[in-house]
Short mmCIF file of C-alpha atoms and ligand atoms in Angstrom, two decimals:
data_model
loop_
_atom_site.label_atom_id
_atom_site.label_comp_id
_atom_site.label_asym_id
_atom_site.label_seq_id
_atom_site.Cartn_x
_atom_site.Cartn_y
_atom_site.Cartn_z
CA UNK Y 1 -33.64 71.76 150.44
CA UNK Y 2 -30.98 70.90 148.08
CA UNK Y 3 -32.72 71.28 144.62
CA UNK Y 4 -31.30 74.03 142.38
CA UNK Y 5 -27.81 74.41 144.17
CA UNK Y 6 -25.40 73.93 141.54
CA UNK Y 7 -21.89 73.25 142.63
CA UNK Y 8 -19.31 72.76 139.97
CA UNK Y 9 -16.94 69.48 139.51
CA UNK Y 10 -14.31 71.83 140.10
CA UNK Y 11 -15.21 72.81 143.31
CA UNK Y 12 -16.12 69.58 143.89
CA UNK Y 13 -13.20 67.72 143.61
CA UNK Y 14 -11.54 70.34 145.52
CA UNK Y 15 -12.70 69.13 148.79
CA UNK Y 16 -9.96 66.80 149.51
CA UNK Y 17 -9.06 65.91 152.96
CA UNK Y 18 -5.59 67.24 152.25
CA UNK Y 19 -6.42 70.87 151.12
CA UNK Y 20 -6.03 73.80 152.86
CA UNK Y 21 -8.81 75.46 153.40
CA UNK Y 22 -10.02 79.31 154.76
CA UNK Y 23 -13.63 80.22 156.05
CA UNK Y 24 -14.63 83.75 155.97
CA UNK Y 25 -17.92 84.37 157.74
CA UNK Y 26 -19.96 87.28 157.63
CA UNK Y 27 -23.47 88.12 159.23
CA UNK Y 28 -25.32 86.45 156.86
CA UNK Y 29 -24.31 83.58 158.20
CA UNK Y 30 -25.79 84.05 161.49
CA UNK Y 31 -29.07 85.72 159.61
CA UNK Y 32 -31.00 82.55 159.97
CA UNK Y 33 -30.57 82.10 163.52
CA UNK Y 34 -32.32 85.57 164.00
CA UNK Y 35 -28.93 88.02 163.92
CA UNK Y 36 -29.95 91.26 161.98
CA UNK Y 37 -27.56 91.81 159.29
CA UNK Y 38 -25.84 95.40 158.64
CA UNK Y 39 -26.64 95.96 155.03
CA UNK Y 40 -29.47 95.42 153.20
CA UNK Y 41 -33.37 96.20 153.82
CA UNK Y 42 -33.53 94.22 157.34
CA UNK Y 43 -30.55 95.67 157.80
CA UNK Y 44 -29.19 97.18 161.05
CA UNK Y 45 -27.87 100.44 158.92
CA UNK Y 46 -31.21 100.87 157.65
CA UNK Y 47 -32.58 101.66 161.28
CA UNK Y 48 -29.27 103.22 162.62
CA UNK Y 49 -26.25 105.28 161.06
CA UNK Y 50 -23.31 103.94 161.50
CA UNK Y 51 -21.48 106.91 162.34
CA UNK Y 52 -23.19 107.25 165.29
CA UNK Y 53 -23.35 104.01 166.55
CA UNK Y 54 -19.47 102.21 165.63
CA UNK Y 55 -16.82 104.46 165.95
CA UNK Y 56 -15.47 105.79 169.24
CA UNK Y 57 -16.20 109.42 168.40
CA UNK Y 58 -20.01 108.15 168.67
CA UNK Y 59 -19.81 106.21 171.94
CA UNK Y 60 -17.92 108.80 173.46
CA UNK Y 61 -20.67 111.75 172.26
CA UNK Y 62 -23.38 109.46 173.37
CA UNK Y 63 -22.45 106.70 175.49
CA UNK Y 64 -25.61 105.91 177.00
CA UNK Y 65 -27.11 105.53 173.54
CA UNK Y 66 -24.36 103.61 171.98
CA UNK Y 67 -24.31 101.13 175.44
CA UNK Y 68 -27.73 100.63 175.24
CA UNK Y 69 -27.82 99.46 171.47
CA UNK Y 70 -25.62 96.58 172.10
CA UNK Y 71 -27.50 95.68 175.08
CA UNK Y 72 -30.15 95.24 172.87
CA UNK Y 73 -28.24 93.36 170.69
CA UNK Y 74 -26.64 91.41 173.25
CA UNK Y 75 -30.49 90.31 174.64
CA UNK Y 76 -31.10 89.17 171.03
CA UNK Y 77 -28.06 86.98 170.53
CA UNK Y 78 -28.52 85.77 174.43
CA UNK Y 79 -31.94 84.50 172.95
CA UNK Y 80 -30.77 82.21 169.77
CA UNK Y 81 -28.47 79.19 168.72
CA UNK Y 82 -26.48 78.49 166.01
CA UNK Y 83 -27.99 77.13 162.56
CA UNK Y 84 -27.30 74.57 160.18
CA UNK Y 85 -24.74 76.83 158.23
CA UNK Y 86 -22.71 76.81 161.42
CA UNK Y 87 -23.10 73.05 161.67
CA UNK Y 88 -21.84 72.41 158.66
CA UNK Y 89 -18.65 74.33 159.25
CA UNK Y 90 -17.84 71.87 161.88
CA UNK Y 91 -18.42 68.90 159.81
CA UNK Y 92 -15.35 71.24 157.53
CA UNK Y 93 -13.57 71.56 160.20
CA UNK Y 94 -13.19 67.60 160.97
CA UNK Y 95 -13.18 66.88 158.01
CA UNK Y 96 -9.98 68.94 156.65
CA UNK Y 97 -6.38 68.76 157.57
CA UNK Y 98 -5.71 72.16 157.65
CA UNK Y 99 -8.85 74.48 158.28
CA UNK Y 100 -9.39 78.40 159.39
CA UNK Y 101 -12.49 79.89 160.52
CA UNK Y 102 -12.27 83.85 160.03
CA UNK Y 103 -15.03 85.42 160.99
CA UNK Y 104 -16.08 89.17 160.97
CA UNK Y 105 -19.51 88.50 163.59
CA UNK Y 106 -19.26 89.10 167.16
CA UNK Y 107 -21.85 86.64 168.30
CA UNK Y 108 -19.55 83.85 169.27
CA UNK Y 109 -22.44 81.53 167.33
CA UNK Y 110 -19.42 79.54 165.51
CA UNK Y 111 -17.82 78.92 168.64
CA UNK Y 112 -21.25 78.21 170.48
CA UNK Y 113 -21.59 75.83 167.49
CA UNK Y 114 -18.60 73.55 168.48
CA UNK Y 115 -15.63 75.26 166.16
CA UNK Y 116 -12.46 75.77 167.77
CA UNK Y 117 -9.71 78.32 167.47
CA UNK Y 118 -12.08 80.74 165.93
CA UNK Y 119 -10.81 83.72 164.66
CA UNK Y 120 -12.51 86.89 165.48
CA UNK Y 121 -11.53 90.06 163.63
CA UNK Y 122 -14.18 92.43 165.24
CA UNK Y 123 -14.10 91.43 168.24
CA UNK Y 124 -16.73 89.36 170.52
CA UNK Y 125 -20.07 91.33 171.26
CA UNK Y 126 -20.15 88.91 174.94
CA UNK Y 127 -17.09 91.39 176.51
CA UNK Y 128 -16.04 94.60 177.65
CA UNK Y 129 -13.04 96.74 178.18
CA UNK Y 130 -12.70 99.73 179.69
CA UNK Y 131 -11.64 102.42 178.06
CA UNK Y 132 -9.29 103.88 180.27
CA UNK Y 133 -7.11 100.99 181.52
CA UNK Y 134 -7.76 98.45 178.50
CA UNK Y 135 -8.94 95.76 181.29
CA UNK Y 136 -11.48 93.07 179.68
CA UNK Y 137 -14.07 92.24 181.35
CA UNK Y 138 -15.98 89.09 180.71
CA UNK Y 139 -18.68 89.38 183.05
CA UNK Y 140 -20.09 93.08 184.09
CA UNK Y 141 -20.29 92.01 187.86
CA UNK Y 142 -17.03 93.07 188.76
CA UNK Y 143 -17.81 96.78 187.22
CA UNK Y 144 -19.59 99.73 188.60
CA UNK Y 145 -22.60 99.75 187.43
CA UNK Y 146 -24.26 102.59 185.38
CA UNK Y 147 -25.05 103.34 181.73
CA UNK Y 148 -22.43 102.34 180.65
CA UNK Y 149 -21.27 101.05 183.82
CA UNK Y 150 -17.43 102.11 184.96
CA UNK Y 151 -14.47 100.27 185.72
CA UNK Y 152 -12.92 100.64 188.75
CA UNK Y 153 -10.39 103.20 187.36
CA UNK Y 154 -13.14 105.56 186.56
CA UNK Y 155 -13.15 104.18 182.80
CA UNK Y 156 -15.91 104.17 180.93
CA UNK Y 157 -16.89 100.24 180.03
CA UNK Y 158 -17.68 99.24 176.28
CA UNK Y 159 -18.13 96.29 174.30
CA UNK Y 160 -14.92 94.60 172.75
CA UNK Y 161 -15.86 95.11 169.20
CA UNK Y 162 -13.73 96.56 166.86
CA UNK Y 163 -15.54 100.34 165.38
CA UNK Y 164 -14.92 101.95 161.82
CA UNK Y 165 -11.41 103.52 162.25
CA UNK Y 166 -9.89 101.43 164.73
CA UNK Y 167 -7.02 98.71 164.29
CA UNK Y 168 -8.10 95.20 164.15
CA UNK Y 169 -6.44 93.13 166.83
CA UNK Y 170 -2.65 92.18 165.75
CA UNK Y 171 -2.38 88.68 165.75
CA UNK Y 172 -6.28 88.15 164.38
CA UNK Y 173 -5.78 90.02 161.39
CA UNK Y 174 -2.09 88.97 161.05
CA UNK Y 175 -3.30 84.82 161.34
CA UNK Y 176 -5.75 86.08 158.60
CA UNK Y 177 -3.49 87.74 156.06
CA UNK Y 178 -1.17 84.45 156.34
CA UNK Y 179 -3.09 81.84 155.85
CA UNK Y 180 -5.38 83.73 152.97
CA UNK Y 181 -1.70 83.64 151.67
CA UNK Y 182 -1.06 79.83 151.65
CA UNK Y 183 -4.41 78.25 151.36
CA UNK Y 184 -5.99 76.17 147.89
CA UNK Y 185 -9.59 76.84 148.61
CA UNK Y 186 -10.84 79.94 150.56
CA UNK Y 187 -14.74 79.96 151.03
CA UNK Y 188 -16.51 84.07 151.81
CA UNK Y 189 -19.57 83.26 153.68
CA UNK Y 190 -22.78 85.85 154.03
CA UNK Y 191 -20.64 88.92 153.33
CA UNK Y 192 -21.19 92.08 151.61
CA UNK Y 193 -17.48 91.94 151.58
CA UNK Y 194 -17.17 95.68 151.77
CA UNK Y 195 -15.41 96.65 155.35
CA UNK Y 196 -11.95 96.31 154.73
CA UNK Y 197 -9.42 94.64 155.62
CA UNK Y 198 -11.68 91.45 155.98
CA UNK Y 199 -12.59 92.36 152.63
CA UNK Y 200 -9.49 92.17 151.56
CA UNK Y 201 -9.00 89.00 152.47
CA UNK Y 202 -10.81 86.76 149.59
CA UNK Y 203 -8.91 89.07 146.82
CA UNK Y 204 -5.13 88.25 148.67
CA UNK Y 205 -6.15 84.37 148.68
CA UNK Y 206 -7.03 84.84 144.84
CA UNK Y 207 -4.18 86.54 143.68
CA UNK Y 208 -2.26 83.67 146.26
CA UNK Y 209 -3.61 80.98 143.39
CA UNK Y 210 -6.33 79.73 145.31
CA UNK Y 211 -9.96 78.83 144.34
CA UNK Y 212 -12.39 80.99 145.66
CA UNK Y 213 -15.74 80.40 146.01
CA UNK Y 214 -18.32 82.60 147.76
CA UNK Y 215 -21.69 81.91 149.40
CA UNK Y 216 -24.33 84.59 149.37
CA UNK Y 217 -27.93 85.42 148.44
CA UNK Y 218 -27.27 87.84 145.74
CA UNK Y 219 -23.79 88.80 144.11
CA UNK Y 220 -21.07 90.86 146.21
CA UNK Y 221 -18.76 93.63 145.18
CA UNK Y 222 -16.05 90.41 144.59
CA UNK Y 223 -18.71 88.34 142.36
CA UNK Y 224 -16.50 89.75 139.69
CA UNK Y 225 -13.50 88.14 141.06
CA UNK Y 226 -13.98 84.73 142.43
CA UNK Y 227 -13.89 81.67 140.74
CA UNK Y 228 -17.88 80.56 142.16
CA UNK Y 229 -20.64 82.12 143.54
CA UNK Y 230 -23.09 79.70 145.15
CA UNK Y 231 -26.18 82.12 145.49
CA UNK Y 232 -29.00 81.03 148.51
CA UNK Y 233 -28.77 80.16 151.87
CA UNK Y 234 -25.17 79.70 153.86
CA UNK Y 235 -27.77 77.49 155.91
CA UNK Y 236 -28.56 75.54 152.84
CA UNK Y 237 -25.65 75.58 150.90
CA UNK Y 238 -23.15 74.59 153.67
CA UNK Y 239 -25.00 71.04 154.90
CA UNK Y 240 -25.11 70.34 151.00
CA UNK Y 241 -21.15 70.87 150.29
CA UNK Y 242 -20.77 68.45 153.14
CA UNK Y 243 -21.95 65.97 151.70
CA UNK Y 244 -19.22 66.17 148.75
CA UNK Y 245 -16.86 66.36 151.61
CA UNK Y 246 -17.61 62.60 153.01
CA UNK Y 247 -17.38 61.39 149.01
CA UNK Y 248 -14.19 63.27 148.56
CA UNK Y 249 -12.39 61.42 151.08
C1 BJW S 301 -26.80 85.84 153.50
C2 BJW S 301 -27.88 85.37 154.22
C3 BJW S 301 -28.00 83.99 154.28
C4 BJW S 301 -27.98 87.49 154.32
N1 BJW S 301 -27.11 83.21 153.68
N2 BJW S 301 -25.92 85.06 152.91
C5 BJW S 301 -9.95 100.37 152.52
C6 BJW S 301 -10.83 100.94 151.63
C7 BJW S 301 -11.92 101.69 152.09
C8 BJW S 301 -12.13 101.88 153.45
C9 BJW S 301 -11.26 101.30 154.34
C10 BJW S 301 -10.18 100.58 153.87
N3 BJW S 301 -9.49 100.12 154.96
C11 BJW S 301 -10.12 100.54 156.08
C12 BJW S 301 -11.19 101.29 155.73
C13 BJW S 301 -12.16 101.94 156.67
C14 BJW S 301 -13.20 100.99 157.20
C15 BJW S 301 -13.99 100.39 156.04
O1 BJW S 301 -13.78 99.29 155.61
N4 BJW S 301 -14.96 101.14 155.56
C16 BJW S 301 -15.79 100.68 154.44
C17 BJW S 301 -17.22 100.49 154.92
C18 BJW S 301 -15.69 101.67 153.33
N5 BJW S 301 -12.59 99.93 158.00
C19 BJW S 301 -12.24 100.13 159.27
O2 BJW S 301 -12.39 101.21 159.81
C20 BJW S 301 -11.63 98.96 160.02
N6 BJW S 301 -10.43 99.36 160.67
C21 BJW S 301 -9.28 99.57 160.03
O3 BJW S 301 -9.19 99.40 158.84
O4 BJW S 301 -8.25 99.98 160.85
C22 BJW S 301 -7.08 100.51 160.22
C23 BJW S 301 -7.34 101.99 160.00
C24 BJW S 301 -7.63 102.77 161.07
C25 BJW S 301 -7.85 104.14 160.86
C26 BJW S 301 -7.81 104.67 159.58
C27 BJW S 301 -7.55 103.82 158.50
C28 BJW S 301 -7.29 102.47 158.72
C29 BJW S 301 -12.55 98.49 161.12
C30 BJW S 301 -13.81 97.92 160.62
C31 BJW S 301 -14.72 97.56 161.78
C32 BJW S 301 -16.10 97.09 161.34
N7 BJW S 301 -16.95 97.03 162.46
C33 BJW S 301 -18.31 96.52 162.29
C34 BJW S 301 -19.05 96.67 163.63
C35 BJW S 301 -18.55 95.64 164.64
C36 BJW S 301 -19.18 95.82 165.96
C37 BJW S 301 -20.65 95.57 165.94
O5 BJW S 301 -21.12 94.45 165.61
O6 BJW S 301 -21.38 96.49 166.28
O7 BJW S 301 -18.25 95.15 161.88
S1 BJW S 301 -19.20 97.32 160.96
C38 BJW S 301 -20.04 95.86 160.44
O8 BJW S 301 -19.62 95.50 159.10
C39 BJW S 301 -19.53 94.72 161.36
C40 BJW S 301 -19.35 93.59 160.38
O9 BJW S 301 -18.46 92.63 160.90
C41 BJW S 301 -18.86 94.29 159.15
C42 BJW S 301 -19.04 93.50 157.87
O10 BJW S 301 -20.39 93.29 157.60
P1 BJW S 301 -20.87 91.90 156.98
O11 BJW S 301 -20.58 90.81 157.94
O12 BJW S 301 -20.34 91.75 155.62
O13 BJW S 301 -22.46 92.09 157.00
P2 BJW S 301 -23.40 92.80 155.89
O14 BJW S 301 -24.68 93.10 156.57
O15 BJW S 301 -22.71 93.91 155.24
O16 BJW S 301 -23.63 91.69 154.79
C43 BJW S 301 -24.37 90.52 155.04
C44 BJW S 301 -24.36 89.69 153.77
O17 BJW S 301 -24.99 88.47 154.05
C45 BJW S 301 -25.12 90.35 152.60
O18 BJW S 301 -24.29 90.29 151.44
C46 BJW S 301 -26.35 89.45 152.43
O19 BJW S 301 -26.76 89.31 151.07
C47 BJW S 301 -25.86 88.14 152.98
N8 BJW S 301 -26.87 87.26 153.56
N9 BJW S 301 -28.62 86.47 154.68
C48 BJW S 301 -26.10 83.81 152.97
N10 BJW S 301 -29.07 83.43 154.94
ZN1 ZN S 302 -10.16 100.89 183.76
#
């Protein structure tokens, strides 16, 4: 359903083969492929606090609680596929010379979805470490099992996400930060944009001198600053910017 998405000439003619463009995905993007989001009524904060569900302090007071949560959340991402938002990121992808995917979901949906080199600032919801040692796991076989299960260092095991008040892995964030930096057209996709530093991340490419132009339902706490806010469906608006992207060329 393209009617009523407005996309400026600007934009438009933007879309050149030879621009450099920057994809930051949030869980909106994966909302219409069944993901909860965070924020928001459906939210995942509305049903759970934070505090004692992401952070270390939490998994460490209640670990059974905290491992069974993402198991939940693993058997509902296990379940679904990406959507036509994802797609169309793709169809970006091949279509641009020089193209980043950042994305702050741990689904692995863009990657499922045929995008390589993805990015992944928090981490991938699909692995483990161990808490003790720092081994990944990949598969849970090869762990003691329990809830959580153990590693055989007598770690506890938990999912490789990043949790409010831990680093960001280096060279993630550090890829981010540099091309935000260098890049003409930076694109924030289905985020509240408030969990820093991805948040950060559409203001640096701004202040860099690129466009920026953010998807969304409703405005974000950087409406104010971008150049465009496309408001509706990533799953919508994405598969109709592509098709500016085959006339650009
Ligand atoms: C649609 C749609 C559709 C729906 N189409 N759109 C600077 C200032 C203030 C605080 C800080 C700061 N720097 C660091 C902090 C602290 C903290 C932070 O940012 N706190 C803020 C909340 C205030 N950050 C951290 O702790 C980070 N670490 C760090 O900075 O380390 C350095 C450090 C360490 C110690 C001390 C100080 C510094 C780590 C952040 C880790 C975030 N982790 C989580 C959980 C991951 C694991 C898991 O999945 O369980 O990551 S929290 C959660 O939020 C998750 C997400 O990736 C992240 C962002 O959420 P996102 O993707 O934006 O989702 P929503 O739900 O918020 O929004 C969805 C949007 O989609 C909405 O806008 C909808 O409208 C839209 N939408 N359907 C288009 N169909
Ligand atoms: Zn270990």
């Amino acid at each position: 359903m393209s009617r009523g998405i407005e996309v400026s000439d600007r934009l438009k003619s933007l879309l050149t083969k030879d621009a450099r463009v920057v994809v930051l995905t949030g869980a909106g993007i994966s909302a219409e492929s069944g993901v909860p989001t965070f924020r928001g009524e459906e939210g995942l904060w509305k049903k759970f606090r934070p505090e004692e569900l992401a952070t270390f302090d939490a998994f460490m007071a209640n670990p059974e609680l905290v491992w069974e949560w993402y198991q939940y959340r693993r058997k509902i991402i296990h379940e679904i596929k990406p959507n036509p938002g994802h797609v169309a990121l793709v169809d970006f992808q091949n279509h641009f010379d020089e193209f980043h995917l950042i994305t702050q979901n741990v689904d692995g949906l863009h990657h499922q979805a045929g995008l390589r080199n993805v990015v992944e600032l928090h981490g991938n919801i699909r692995k483990n470490k161990c808490i003790q040692c720092g081994k990944k796991y990949e598969s849970l076989e090869e762990t003691i099992q329990g809830t959580p299960p153990e590693c055989r260092c007598g770690g506890k095991i938990r999912p490789d996400v990043v949790w409010f008040g831990e680093m960001l892995p280096q060279d993630a964030i550090r890829h981010a930060f540099e091309v935000s930096e260098r890049c003409d057209l930076f694109f924030s996709v289905g985020t509240s944009a408030v969990v820093h530093p991805a948040a950060s991340l559409p203001l640096i490419a701004k202040r860099s001198g690129a466009f920026v132009a953010e998807v969304n339902l409703e405005p974000t706490e950087i409406s104010h600053v971008v150049d465009e806010t496309l408001l509706g469906k990533s799953g919508e608006i994405l598969p109709y910017l592509v098709k500016f992207l085959k006339c650009a060329d």
